[in-house]
Coordinates of C-alpha atoms in Angstrom, one line a residue:
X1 CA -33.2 -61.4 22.4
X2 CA -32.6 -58.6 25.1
X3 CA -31.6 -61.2 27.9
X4 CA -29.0 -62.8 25.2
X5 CA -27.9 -59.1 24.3
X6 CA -27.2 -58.3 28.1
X7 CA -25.7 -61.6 28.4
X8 CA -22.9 -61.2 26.0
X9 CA -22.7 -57.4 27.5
X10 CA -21.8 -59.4 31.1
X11 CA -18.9 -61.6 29.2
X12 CA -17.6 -59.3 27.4
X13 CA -17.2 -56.9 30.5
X14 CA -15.8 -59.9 33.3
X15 CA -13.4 -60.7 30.2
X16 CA -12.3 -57.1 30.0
X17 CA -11.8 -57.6 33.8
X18 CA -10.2 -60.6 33.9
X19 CA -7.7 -59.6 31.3
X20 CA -6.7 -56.1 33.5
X21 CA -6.1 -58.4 36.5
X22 CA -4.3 -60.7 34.2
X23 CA -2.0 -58.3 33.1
X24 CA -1.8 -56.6 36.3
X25 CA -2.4 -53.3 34.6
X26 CA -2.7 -50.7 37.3
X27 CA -3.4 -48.0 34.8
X28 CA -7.1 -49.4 34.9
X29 CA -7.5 -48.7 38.4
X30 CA -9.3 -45.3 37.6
X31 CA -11.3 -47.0 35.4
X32 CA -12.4 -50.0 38.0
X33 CA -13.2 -46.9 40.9
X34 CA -15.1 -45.0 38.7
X35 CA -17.4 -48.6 37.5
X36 CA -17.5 -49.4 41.0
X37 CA -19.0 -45.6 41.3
X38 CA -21.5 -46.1 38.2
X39 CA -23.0 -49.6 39.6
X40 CA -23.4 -48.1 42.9
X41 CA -25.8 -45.1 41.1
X42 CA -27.0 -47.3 38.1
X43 CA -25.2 -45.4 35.6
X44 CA -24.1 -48.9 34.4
X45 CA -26.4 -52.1 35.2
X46 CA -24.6 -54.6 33.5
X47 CA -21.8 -56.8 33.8
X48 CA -19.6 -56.9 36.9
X49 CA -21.3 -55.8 40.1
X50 CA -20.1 -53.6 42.7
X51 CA -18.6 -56.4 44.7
X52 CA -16.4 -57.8 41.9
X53 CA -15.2 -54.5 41.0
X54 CA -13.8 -53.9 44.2
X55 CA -12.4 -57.2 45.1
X56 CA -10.6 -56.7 40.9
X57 CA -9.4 -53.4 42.7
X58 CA -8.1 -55.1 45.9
X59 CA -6.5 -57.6 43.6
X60 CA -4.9 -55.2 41.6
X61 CA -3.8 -53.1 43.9
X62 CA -3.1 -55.2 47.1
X63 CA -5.1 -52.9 49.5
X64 CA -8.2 -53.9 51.3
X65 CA -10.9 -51.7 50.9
X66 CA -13.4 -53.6 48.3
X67 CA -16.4 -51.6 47.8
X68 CA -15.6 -48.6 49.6
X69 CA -15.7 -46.1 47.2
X70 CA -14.2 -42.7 49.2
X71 CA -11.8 -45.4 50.6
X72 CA -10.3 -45.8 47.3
X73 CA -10.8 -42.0 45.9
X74 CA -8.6 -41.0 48.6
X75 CA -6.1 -44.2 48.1
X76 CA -5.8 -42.8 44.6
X77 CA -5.3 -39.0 45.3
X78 CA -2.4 -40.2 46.9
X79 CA -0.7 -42.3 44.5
X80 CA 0.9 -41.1 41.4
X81 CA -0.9 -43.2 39.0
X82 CA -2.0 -42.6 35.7
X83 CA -5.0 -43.6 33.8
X84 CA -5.0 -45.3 29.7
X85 CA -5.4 -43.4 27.2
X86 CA -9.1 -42.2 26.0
X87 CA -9.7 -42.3 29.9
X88 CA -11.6 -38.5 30.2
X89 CA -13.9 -39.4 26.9
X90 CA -14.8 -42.7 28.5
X91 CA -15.4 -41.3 31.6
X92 CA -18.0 -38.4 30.2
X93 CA -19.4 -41.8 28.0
X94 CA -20.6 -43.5 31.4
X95 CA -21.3 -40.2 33.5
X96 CA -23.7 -39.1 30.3
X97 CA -25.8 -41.9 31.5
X98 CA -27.1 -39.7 34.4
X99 CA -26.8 -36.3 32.1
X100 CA -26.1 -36.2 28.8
X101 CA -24.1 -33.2 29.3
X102 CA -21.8 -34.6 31.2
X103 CA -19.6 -35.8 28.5
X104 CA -19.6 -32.1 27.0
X105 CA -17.0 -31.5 30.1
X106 CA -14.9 -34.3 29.6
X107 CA -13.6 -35.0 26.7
X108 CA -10.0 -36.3 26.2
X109 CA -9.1 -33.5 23.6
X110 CA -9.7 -30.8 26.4
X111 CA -6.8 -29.8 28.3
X112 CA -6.1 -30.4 31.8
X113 CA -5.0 -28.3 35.0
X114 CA -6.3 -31.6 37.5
X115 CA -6.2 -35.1 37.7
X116 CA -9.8 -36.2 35.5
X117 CA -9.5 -39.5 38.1
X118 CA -11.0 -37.3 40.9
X119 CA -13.1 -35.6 39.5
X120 CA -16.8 -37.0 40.7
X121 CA -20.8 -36.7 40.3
X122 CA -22.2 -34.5 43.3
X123 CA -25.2 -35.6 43.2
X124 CA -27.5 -33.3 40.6
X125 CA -27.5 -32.5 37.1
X126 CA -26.1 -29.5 35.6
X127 CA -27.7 -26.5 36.7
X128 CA -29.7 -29.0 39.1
X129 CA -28.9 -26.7 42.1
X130 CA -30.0 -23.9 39.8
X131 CA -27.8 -20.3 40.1
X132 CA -29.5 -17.0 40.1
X133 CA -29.0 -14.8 37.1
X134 CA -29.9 -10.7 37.8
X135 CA -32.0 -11.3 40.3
X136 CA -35.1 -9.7 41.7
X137 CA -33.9 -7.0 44.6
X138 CA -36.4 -5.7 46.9
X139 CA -35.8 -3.0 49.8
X140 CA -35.4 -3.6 53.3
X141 CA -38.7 -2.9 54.5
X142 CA -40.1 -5.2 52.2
X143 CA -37.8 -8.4 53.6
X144 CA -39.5 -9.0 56.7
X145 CA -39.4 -12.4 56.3
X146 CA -35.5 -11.5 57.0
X147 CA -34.2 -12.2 60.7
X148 CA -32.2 -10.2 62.6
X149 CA -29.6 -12.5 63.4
X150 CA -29.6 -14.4 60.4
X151 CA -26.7 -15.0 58.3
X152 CA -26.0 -13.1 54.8
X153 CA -23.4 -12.3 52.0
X154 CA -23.1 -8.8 51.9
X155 CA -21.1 -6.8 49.1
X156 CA -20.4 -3.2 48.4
X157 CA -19.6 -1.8 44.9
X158 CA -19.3 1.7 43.9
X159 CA -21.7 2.9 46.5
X160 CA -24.3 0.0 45.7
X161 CA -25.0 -2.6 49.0
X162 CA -26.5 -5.7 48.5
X163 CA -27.8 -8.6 50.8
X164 CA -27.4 -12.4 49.8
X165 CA -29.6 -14.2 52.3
X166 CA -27.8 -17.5 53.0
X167 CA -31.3 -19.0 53.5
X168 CA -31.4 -18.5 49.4
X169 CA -28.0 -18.7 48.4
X170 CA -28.0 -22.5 50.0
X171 CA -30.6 -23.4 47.5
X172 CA -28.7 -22.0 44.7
X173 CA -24.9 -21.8 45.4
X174 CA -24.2 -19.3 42.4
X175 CA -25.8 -16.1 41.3
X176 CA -24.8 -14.0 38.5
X177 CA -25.4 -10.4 39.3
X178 CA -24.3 -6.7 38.9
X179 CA -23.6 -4.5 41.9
X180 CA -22.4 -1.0 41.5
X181 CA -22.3 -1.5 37.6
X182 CA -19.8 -4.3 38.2
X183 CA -20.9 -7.4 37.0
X184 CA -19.7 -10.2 39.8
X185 CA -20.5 -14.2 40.3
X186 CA -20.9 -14.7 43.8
X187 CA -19.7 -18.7 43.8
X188 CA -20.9 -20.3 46.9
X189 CA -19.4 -24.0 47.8
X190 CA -21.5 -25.4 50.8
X191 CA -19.6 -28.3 51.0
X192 CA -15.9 -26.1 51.8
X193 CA -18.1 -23.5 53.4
X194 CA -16.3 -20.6 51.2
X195 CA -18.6 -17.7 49.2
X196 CA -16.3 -16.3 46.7
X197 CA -17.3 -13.4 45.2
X198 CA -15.7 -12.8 41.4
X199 CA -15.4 -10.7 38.9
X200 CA -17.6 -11.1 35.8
X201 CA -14.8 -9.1 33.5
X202 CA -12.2 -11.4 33.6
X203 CA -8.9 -10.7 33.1
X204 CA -8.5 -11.9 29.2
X205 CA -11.3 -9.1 28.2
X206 CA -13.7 -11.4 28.1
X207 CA -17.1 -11.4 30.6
X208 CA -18.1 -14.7 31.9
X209 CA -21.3 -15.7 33.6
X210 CA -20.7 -19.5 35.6
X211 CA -23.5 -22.2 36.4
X212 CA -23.5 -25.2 38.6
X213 CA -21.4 -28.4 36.6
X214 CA -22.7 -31.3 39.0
X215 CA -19.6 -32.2 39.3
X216 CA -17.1 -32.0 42.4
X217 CA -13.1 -31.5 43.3
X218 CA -11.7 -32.7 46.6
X219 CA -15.4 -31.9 48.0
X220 CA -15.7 -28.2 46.0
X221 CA -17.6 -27.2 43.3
X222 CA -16.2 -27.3 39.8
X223 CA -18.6 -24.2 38.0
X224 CA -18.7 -24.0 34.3
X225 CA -18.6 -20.8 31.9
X226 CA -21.7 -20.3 30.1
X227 CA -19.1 -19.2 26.6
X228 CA -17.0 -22.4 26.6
X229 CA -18.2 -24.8 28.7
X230 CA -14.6 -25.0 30.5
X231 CA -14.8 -26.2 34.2
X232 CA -13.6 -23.6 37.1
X233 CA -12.5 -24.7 40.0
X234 CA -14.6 -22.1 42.3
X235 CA -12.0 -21.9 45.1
X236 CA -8.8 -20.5 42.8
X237 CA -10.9 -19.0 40.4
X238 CA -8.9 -21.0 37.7
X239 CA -10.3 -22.9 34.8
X240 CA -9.1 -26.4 35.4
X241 CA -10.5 -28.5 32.3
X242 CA -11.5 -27.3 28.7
X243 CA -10.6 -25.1 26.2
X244 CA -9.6 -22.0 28.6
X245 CA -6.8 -24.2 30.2
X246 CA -3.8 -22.5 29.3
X247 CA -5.4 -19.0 28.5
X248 CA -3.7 -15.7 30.2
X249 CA -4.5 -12.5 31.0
X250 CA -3.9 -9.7 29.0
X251 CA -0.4 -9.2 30.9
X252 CA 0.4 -12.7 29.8
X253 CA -0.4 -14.6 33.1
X254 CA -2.4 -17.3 33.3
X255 CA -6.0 -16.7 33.8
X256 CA -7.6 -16.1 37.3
X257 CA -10.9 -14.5 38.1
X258 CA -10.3 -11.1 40.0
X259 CA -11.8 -11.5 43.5
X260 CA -14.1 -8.7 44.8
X261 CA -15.0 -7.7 48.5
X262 CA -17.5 -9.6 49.9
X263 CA -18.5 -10.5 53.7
X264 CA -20.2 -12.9 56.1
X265 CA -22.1 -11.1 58.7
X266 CA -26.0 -11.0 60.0
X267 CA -29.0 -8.9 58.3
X268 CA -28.9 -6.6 61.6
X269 CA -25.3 -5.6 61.2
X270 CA -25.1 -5.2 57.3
X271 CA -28.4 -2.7 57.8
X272 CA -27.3 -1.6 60.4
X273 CA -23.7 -0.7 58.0
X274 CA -25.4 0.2 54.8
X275 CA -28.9 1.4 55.6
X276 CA -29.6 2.3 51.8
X277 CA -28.8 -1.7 51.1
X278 CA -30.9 -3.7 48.8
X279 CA -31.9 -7.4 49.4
X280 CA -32.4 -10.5 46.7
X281 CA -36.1 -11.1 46.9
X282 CA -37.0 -14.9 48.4
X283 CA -39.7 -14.9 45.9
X284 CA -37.0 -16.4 43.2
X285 CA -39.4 -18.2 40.7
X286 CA -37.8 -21.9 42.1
X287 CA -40.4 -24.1 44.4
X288 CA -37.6 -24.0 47.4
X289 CA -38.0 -23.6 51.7
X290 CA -36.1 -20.6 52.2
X291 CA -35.5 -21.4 55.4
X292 CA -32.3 -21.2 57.1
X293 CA -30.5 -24.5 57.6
X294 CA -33.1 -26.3 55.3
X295 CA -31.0 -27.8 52.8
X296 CA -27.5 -28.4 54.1
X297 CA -28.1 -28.0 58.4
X298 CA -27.0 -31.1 59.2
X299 CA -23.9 -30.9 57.4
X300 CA -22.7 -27.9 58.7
X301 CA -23.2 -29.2 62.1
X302 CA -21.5 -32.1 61.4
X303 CA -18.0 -32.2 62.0
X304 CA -17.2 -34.5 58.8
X305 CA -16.6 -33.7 54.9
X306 CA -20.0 -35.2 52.9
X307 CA -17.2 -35.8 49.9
X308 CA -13.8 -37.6 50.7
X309 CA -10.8 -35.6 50.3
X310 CA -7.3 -37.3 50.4
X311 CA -5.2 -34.3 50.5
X312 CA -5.4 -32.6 54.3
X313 CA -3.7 -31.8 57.4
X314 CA -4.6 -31.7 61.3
X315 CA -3.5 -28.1 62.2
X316 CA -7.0 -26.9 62.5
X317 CA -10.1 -29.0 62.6
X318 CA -11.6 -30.1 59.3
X319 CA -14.2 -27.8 59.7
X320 CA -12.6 -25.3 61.5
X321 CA -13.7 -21.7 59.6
X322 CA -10.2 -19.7 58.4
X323 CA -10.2 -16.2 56.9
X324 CA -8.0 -17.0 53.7
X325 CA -5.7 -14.3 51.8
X326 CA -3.9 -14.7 48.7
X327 CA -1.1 -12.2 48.1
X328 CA 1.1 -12.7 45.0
X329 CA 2.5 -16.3 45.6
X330 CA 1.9 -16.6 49.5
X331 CA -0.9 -17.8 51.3
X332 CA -1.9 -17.4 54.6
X333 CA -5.3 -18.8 56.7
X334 CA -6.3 -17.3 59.5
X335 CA -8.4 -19.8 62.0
X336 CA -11.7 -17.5 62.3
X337 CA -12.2 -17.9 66.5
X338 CA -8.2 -16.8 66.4
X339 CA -9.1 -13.6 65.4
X340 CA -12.5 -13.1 66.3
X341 CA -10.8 -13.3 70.1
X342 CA -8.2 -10.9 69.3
X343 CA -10.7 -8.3 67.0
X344 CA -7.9 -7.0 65.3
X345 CA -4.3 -8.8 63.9
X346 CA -1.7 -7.1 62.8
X347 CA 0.3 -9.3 60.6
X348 CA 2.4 -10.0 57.0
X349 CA 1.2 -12.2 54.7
X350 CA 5.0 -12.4 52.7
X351 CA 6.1 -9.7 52.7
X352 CA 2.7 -7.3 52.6
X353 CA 2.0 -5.9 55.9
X354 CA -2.0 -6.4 56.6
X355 CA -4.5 -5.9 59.9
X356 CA -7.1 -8.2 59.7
X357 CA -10.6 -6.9 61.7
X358 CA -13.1 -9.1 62.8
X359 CA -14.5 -7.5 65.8
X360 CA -17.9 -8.4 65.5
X361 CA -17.6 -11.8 66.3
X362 CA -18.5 -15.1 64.6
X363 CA -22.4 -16.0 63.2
X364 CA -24.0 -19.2 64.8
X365 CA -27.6 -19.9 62.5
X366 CA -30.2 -21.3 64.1
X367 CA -32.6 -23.3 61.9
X368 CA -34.2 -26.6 60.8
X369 CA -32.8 -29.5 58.6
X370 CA -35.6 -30.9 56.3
X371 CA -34.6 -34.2 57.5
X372 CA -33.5 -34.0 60.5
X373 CA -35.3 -31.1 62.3
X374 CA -33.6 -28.3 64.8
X375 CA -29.7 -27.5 64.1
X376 CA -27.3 -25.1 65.4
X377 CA -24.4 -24.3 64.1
X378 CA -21.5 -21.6 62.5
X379 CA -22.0 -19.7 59.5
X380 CA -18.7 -17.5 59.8
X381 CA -18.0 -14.5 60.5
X382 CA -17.5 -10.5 59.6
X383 CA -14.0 -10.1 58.5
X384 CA -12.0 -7.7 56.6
X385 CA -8.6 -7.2 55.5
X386 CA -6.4 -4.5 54.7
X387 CA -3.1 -2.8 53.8
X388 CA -1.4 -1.5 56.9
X389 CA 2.0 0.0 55.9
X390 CA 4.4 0.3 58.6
X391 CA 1.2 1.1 61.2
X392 CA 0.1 -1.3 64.3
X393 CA -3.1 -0.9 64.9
X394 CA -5.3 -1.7 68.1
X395 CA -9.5 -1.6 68.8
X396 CA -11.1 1.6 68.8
X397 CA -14.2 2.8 70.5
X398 CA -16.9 0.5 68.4
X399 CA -16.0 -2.6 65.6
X400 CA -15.7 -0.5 62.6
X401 CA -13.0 1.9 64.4
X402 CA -9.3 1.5 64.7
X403 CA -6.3 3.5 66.8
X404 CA -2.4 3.7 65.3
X405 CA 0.4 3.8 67.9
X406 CA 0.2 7.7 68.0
X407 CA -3.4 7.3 69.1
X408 CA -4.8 8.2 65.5
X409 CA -8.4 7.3 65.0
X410 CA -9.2 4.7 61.5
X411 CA -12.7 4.1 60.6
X412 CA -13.4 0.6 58.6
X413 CA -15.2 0.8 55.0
X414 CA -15.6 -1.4 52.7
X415 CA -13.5 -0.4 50.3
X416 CA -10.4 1.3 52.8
X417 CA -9.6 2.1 56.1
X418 CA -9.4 5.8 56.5
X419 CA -7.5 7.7 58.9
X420 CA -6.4 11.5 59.9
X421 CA -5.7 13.7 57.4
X422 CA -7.6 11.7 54.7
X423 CA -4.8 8.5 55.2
X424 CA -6.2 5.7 53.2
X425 CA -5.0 2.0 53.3
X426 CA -6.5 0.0 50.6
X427 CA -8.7 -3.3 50.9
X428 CA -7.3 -6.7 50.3
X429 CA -9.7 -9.4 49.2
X430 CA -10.1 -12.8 51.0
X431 CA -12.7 -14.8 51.6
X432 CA -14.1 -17.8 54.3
X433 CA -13.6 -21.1 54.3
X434 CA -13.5 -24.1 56.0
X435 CA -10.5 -25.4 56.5
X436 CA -10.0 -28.6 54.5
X437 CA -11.2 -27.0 51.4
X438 CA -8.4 -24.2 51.8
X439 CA -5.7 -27.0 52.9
X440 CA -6.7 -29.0 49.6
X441 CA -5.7 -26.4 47.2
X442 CA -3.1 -24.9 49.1
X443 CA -1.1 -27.0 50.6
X444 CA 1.7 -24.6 51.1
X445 CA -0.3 -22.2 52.9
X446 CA 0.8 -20.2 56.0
X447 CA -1.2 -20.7 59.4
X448 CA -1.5 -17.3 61.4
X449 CA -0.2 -18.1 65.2
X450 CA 1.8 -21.4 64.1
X451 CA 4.7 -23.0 65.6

């Protein structure tokens, strides 16, 4: 009886098939990528194979590219087409074969800030790379499994300094935390190579604590709200599918999670800055090796994207590290061994004139891949970004101090620079990334030191 069930399951799916072809129905190509997808990772084991959905796909479509899947995700992102109707509850229907949860995300009735057709399955459940929610600090002294040179988050809140080890944060990508009496998500996408730190108290009055979807967005994380379930897209901050799409702020614009300072830069330095600083404690309750590079070495050695992404450009190297800054409606990168050369940039991103300091240079981890052993490779940099007024600034005596034309002395904080006669010029926050995963979502963006 079950070989005769998943018999007529097989005809009834090649006749589906052979009736899209038929009708030369390119509004099913969406539909035939993601099946090719699901037979690939057994999400569906019946009817067509892999093979016959991508020859139906080269068939429908004229290209070439049978079962390569990234071949045709970025195809698609670069067409205009549109999928049939009921296409987002289907496609949460045959993703809920991996999780059940899935299809909580995408249902048709939710609205949409992205195309549902590239959205795809990272790789884990939800919460399978589990975030950290308020967790365990311990004091300096009591990290010395911590190296010197070793790469961490660090972020300064109303007099309150804290230390993300990346060693932990590459396990866990997200932790939910409050610093300073702020409550802040840092959101860390190790495929795009950005830590983002947010706001808890969004900007609608409402406070939002994020976890990990499983799902992915032109190679970035797409994190969920623990109140509605909404997908966020963690590089704009901006809820891209569910019931928030469409919300606004409480001066009527739509919703955006307010970015906080945060920075890249080694244990030795941020101790070195904030002596008083607390740490997260490795012991985190999760069976992980904290160890730096364990998880993800090999990619960021690499000099390729682990996800395809259609939308990109050649100005800088795919995985080039840019400092990104946001200002109103401009956007502007800054290529990270630009300015770690030149220490400190005077520049406008718009019409805001802003000094960029990064005079500490840029962080190359040292570690071990579980897979594939000893790796090397760039973690970022300490950069920070600030007003500057009508003021050109130059490198003072040490990398937290500035001059002015007139010779004035500046010293770098976290929150200002400050200058003679109690002169204060605010902080602007920005954040790292690499540069395909800033390209992809803005695609207008200014380069610093262009043509």
């Amino acid at each position: 009886m079950n070989a005769l069930s998943h018999s007529t399951v097989d005809d009834v799916a090649r006749g589906a098939l052979q009736r899209i072809l038929a009708a030369e129905d390119q509004r099913f190509v969406a539909v035939l990528i993601d099946m090719l997808f699901a037979r690939f990772v057994r999400a569906v084991t019946a009817g067509p194979d892999a093979l016959e959905y991508g020859l139906a796909l080269d068939e429908l479509t004229g290209e070439s590219l049978a079962t390569d899947y990234f071949g045709w995700l970025r195809w698609y992102g670069a067409t205009d087409l549109v999928p049939p109707p009921g296409y987002v509850s289907w496609k949460g229907r045959v993703l809920a074969n991996i999780d059940e949860r899935f299809q909580d995300f995408l249902k048709d009735e939710h609205p949409s800030a992205i195309r549902a057709e590239e959205i795809v399955w990272g790789g884990v459940r939800v919460d399978g790379i589990p975030p950290l929610d308020l967790p365990t600090t311990i004091a300096p002294e009591d990290a010395d499994w911590l190296e010197p040179g070793e790469a961490v988050f660090g972020v300064f809140i109303n007099d309150e300094a804290r230390a993300y080890p990346l060693r932990i944060m590459d396990w866990h990508e997200m932790t939910n935390d409050v610093v300073g009496g702020v409550p802040l998500s840092l959101a860390y996408c190790t495929l795009c190579g950005a830590g983002i730190a947010y706001d808890g108290r969004a900007p609608n009055g409402e406070l939002y604590t994020f976890g990990t979807s499983g799902f992915l967005y032109r190679s970035n994380k797409l994190m969920y709200d623990r109140v509605t379930k909404t997908l966020w897209n963690q590089f704009t901050g901006r809820p891209v599918l569910g019931a928030l799409v469409g919300a606004t702020d409480t001066e009527g614009n739509p919703l955006r999670l307010n970015l906080l300072p945060v920075v890249l830069t080694t244990w030795e330095e941020w101790l070195a800055q904030h002596p008083e600083t607390d740490v997260i404690d490795i012991n985190t309750g999760y069976a992980r090796t904290y160890e730096p590079g364990m998880p993800y070495g090999d990619y960021f050695a690499d000099i390729g994207t682990m996800f395809p992404v259609w939308l990109r450009s050649d100005e800088l190297l795919t995985k080039n590290f840019i400092y990104g800054l946001r200002i109103g409606g401009d956007r502007k990168a800054y290529a990270l061994d630009t300015i770690a050369e030149e220490r400190v940039v005077n520049d406008a991103v718009g019409e805001r004139p802003v000094v960029l300091v990064a005079a500490r240079g840029e962080v190359v981890t040292d570690g071990s891949h579980q897979l594939v052993g000893p790796v090397s490779y760039n973690s970022g940099g300490e950069v920070r970004a600030f007003a500057r007024g009508d003021r050109i600034f130059a490198p003072g005596a040490g990398p937290d101090a500035l001059l002015d034309a007139d010779g004035g002395e500046w010293r770098v904080t976290e929150e200002a620079l400050l200058g003679p006669g109690g002169e204060r010029l605010e902080r602007i926050n920005g954040h790292l990334a690499y540069w395909f995963g800033w390209y992809a979502f803005y695609p207008d963006t200014e380069v610093y030191g262009a043509n």
